[in-house]
CSV table of C-alpha atoms in Angstrom, one decimal:
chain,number,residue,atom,x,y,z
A,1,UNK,CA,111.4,-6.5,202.9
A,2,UNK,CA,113.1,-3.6,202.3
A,3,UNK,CA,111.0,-0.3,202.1
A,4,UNK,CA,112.7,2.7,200.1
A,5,UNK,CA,110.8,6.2,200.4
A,6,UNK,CA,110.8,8.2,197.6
A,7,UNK,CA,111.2,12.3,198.2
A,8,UNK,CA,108.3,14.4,196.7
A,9,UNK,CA,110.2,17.1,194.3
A,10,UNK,CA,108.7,20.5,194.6
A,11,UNK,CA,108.6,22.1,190.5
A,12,UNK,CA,107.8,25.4,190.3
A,13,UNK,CA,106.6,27.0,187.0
A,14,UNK,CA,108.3,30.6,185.4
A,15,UNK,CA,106.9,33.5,186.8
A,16,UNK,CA,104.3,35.5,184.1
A,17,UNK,CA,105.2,38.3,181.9
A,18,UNK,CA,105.4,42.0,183.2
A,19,UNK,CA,102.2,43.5,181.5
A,20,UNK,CA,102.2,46.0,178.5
A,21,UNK,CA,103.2,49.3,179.4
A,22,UNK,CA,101.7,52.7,177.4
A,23,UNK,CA,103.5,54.6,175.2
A,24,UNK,CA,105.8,57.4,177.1
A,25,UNK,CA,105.1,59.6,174.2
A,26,UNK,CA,102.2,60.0,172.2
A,27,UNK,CA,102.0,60.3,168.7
A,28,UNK,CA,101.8,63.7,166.5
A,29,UNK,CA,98.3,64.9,165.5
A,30,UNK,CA,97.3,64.0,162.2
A,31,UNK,CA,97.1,67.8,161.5
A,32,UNK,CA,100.6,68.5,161.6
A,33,UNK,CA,101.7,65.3,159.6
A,34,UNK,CA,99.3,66.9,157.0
A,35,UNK,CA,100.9,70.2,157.1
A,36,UNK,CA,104.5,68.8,157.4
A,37,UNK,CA,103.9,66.7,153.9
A,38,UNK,CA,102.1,69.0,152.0
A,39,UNK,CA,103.1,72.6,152.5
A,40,UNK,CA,100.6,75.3,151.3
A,41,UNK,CA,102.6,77.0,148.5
A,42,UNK,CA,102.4,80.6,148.1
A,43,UNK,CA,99.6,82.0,145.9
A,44,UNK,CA,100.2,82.8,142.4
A,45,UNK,CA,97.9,85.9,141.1
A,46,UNK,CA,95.3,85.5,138.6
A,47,UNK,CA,96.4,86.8,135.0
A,48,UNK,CA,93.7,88.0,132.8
A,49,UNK,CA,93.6,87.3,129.3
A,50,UNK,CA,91.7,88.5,126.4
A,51,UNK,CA,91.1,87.1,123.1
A,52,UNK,CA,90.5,89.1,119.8
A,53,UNK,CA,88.4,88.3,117.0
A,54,UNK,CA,90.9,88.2,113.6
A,55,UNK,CA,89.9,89.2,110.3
A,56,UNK,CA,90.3,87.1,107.6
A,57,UNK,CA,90.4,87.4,104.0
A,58,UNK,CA,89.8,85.6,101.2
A,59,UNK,CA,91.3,87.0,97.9
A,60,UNK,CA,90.2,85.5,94.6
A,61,UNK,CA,93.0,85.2,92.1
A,62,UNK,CA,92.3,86.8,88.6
A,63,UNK,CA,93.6,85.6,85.6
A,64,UNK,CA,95.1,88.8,82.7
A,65,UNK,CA,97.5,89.0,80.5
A,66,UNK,CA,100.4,91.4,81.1
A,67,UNK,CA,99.2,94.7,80.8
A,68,UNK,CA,95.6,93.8,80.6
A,69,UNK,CA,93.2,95.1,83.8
A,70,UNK,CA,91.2,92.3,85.4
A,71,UNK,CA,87.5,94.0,84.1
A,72,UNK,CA,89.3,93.8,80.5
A,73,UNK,CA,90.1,90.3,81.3
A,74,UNK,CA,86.7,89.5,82.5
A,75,UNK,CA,85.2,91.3,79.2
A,76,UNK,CA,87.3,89.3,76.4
A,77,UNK,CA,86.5,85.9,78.8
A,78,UNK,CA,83.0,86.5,77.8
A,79,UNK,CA,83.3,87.9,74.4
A,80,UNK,CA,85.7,84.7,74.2
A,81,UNK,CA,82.9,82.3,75.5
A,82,UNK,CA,80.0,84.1,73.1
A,83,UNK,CA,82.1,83.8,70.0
A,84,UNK,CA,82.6,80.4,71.0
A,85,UNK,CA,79.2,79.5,71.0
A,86,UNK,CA,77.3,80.0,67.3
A,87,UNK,CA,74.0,79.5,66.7
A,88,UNK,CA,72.5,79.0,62.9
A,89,UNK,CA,69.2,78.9,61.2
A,90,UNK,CA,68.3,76.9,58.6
A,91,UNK,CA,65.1,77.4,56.1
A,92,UNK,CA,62.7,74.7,56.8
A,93,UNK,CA,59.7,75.3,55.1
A,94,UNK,CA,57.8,73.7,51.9
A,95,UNK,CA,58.1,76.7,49.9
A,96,UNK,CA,54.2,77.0,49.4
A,97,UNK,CA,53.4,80.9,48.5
A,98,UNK,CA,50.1,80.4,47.3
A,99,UNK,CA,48.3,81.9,50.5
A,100,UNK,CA,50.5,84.8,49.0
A,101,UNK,CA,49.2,84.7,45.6
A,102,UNK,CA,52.6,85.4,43.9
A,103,UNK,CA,55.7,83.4,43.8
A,104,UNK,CA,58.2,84.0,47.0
A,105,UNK,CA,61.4,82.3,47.3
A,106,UNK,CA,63.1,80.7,50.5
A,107,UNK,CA,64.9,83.0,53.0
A,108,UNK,CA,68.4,82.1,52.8
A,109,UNK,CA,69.6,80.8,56.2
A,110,UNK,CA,71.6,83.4,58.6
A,111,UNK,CA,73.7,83.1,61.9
A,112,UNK,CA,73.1,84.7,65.0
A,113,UNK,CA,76.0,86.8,64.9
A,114,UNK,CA,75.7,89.1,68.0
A,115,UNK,CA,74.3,88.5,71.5
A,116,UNK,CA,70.6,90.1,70.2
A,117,UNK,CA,69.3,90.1,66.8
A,118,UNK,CA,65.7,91.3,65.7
A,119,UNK,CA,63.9,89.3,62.9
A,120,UNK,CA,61.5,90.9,60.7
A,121,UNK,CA,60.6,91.9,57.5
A,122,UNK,CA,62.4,94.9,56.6
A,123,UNK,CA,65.7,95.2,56.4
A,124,UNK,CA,65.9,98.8,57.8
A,125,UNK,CA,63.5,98.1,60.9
A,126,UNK,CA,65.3,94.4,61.3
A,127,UNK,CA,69.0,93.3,62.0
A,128,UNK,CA,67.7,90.1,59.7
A,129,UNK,CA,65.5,90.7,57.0
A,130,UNK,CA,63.1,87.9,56.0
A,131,UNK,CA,61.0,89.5,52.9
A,132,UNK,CA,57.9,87.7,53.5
A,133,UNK,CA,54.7,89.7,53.1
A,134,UNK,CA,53.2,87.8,56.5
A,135,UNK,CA,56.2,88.6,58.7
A,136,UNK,CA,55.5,91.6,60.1
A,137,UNK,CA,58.7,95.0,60.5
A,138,UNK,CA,59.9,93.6,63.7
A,139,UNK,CA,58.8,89.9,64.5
A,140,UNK,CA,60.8,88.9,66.8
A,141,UNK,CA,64.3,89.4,69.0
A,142,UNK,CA,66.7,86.4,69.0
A,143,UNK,CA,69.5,86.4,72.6
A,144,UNK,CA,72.4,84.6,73.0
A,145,UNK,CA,72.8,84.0,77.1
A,146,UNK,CA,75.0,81.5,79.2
A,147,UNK,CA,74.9,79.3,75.9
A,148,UNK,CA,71.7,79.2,75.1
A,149,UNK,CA,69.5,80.4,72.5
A,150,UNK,CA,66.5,83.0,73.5
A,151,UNK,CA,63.2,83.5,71.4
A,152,UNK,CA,60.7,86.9,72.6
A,153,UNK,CA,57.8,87.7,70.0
A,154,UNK,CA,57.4,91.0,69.6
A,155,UNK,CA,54.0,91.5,69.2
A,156,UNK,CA,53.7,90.4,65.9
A,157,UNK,CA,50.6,90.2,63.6
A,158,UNK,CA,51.0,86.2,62.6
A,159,UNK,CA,52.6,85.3,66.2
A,160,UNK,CA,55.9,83.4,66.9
A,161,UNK,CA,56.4,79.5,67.4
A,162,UNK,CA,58.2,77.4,68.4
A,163,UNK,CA,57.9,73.8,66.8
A,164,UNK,CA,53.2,74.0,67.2
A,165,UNK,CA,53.7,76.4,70.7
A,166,UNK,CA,52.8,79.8,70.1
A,167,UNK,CA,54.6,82.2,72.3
A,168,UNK,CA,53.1,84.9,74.0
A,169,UNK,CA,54.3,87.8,73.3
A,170,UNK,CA,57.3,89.7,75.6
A,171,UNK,CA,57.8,86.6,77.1
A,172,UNK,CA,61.4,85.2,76.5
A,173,UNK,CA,61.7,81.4,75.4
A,174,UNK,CA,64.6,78.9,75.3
A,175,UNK,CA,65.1,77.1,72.3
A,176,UNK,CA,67.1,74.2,72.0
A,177,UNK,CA,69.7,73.0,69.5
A,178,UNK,CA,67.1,71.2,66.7
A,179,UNK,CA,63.8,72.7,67.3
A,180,UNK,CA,62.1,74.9,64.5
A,181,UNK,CA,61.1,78.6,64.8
A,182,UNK,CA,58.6,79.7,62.6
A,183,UNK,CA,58.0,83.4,62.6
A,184,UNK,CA,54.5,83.9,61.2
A,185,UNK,CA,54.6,81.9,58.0
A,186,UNK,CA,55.2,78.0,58.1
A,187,UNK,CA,56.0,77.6,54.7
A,188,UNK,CA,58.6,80.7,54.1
A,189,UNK,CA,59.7,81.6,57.6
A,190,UNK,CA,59.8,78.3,59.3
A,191,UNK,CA,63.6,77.6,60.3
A,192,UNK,CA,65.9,74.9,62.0
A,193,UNK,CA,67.9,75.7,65.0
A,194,UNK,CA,71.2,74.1,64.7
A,195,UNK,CA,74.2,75.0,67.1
A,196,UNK,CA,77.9,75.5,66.1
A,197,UNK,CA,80.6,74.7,68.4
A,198,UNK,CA,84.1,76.2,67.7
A,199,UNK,CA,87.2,76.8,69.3
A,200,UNK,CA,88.6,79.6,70.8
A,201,UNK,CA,91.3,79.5,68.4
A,202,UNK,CA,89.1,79.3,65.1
A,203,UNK,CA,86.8,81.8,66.4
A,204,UNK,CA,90.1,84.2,67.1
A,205,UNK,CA,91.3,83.3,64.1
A,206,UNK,CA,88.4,84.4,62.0
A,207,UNK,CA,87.8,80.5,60.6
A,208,UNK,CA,83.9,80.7,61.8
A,209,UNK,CA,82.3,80.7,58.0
A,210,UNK,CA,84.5,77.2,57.3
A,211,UNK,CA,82.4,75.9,60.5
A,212,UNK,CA,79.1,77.0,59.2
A,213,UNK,CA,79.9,75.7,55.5
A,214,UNK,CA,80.6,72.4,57.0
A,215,UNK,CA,77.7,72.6,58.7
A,216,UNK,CA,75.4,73.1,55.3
A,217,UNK,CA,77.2,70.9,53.7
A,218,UNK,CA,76.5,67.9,56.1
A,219,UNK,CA,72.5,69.2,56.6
């Protein structure tokens, strides 16, 4: 028998690798990387401002004619708007004069003309004359203001009403379009408010007694 020997083979493993080395240089600070990208720019002075307070106005347009002022303008708006505005009083009463003792006819019915008017029994102490024996010389003052109709007793003897409200006496009271006045007398000096509109071109044109006749007609 035959014996072969086998050779032991010596195997060597690869040496290890070298270890890390440090860095030869070291890195910048973090201050001068700062510095580097974000360099301080030069400093701009301040600049003072100051702010002012500005005036305004407002100017209101005013409507003339051409060669009219503004405080005529103003002045015919108003006479304008007043002529506009008529207010008319009717007789109401029964007729009844036997408190009187003698016969007394109706007072014939009259228009507020101008912005005042006094009532009362005599025609020279009264703009309207109402010849009643218990009216007294002045009875009352009638005013025309913002459209509307004004009633002031004047201290009259039989007193002032309106519809059954007796009015005292200096004391200014609205009356509206279809109440009754009475000054002093309920059967000859009782009367019914009525108001007339018209136009500014009827009242310029002097066509005002056509509006009041209509008016009478249609009571």
């Amino acid at each position: 028998m035959e014996v072969v020997a086998l050779s032991t083979a010596t195997w060597s493993l690869p040496p290890p690798p070298p270890p890390p080395q440090p860095l030869t240089s070291p890195s910048p600070p973090l201050s001068s990387l700062l510095f580097k990208s974000s360099p301080l720019k030069k400093q701009q002075p301040y600049l003072h401002i100051s702010f002012k307070k500005e005036r305004r106005y407002v100017l209101t347009p005013l409507r003339c004619s051409l060669g009219e002022s503004p405080s005529t303008a103003s002045s015919s708006s108003s006479s304008s708007s007043s002529a506009s505005e008529r207010w008319l009083l009717e007789p109401a009463g029964d007729g009844d004069s036997r408190h009187i003792g003698y016969r007394v006819p109706l007072p014939d019915a009259f228009e507020v003309a101008s912005d005042t008017v006094t009532v009362g029994r005599l025609p020279e102490n009264a703009d309207v004359a109402i010849p009643v024996a218990t009216v007294s010389r002045i009875h009352a003052r009638l005013e025309k203001k913002k459209g509307n109709l004004f009633v002031t007793d004047l201290d009259s003897t039989n007193g002032t009403y309106i519809g059954y409200e007796k009015l005292k006496p200096g004391a200014a009271t609205n009356v509206p379009p279809g109440s009754y006045i009475t000054f002093g007398d309920i059967h000859l000096a009782m009367f019914r408010v009525s108001k007339i509109g018209v136009d500014a071109a009827a009242a310029e044109a002097g066509e005002v007694p056509a509006a009041v006749e209509t008016l009478e007609q249609t009571s």
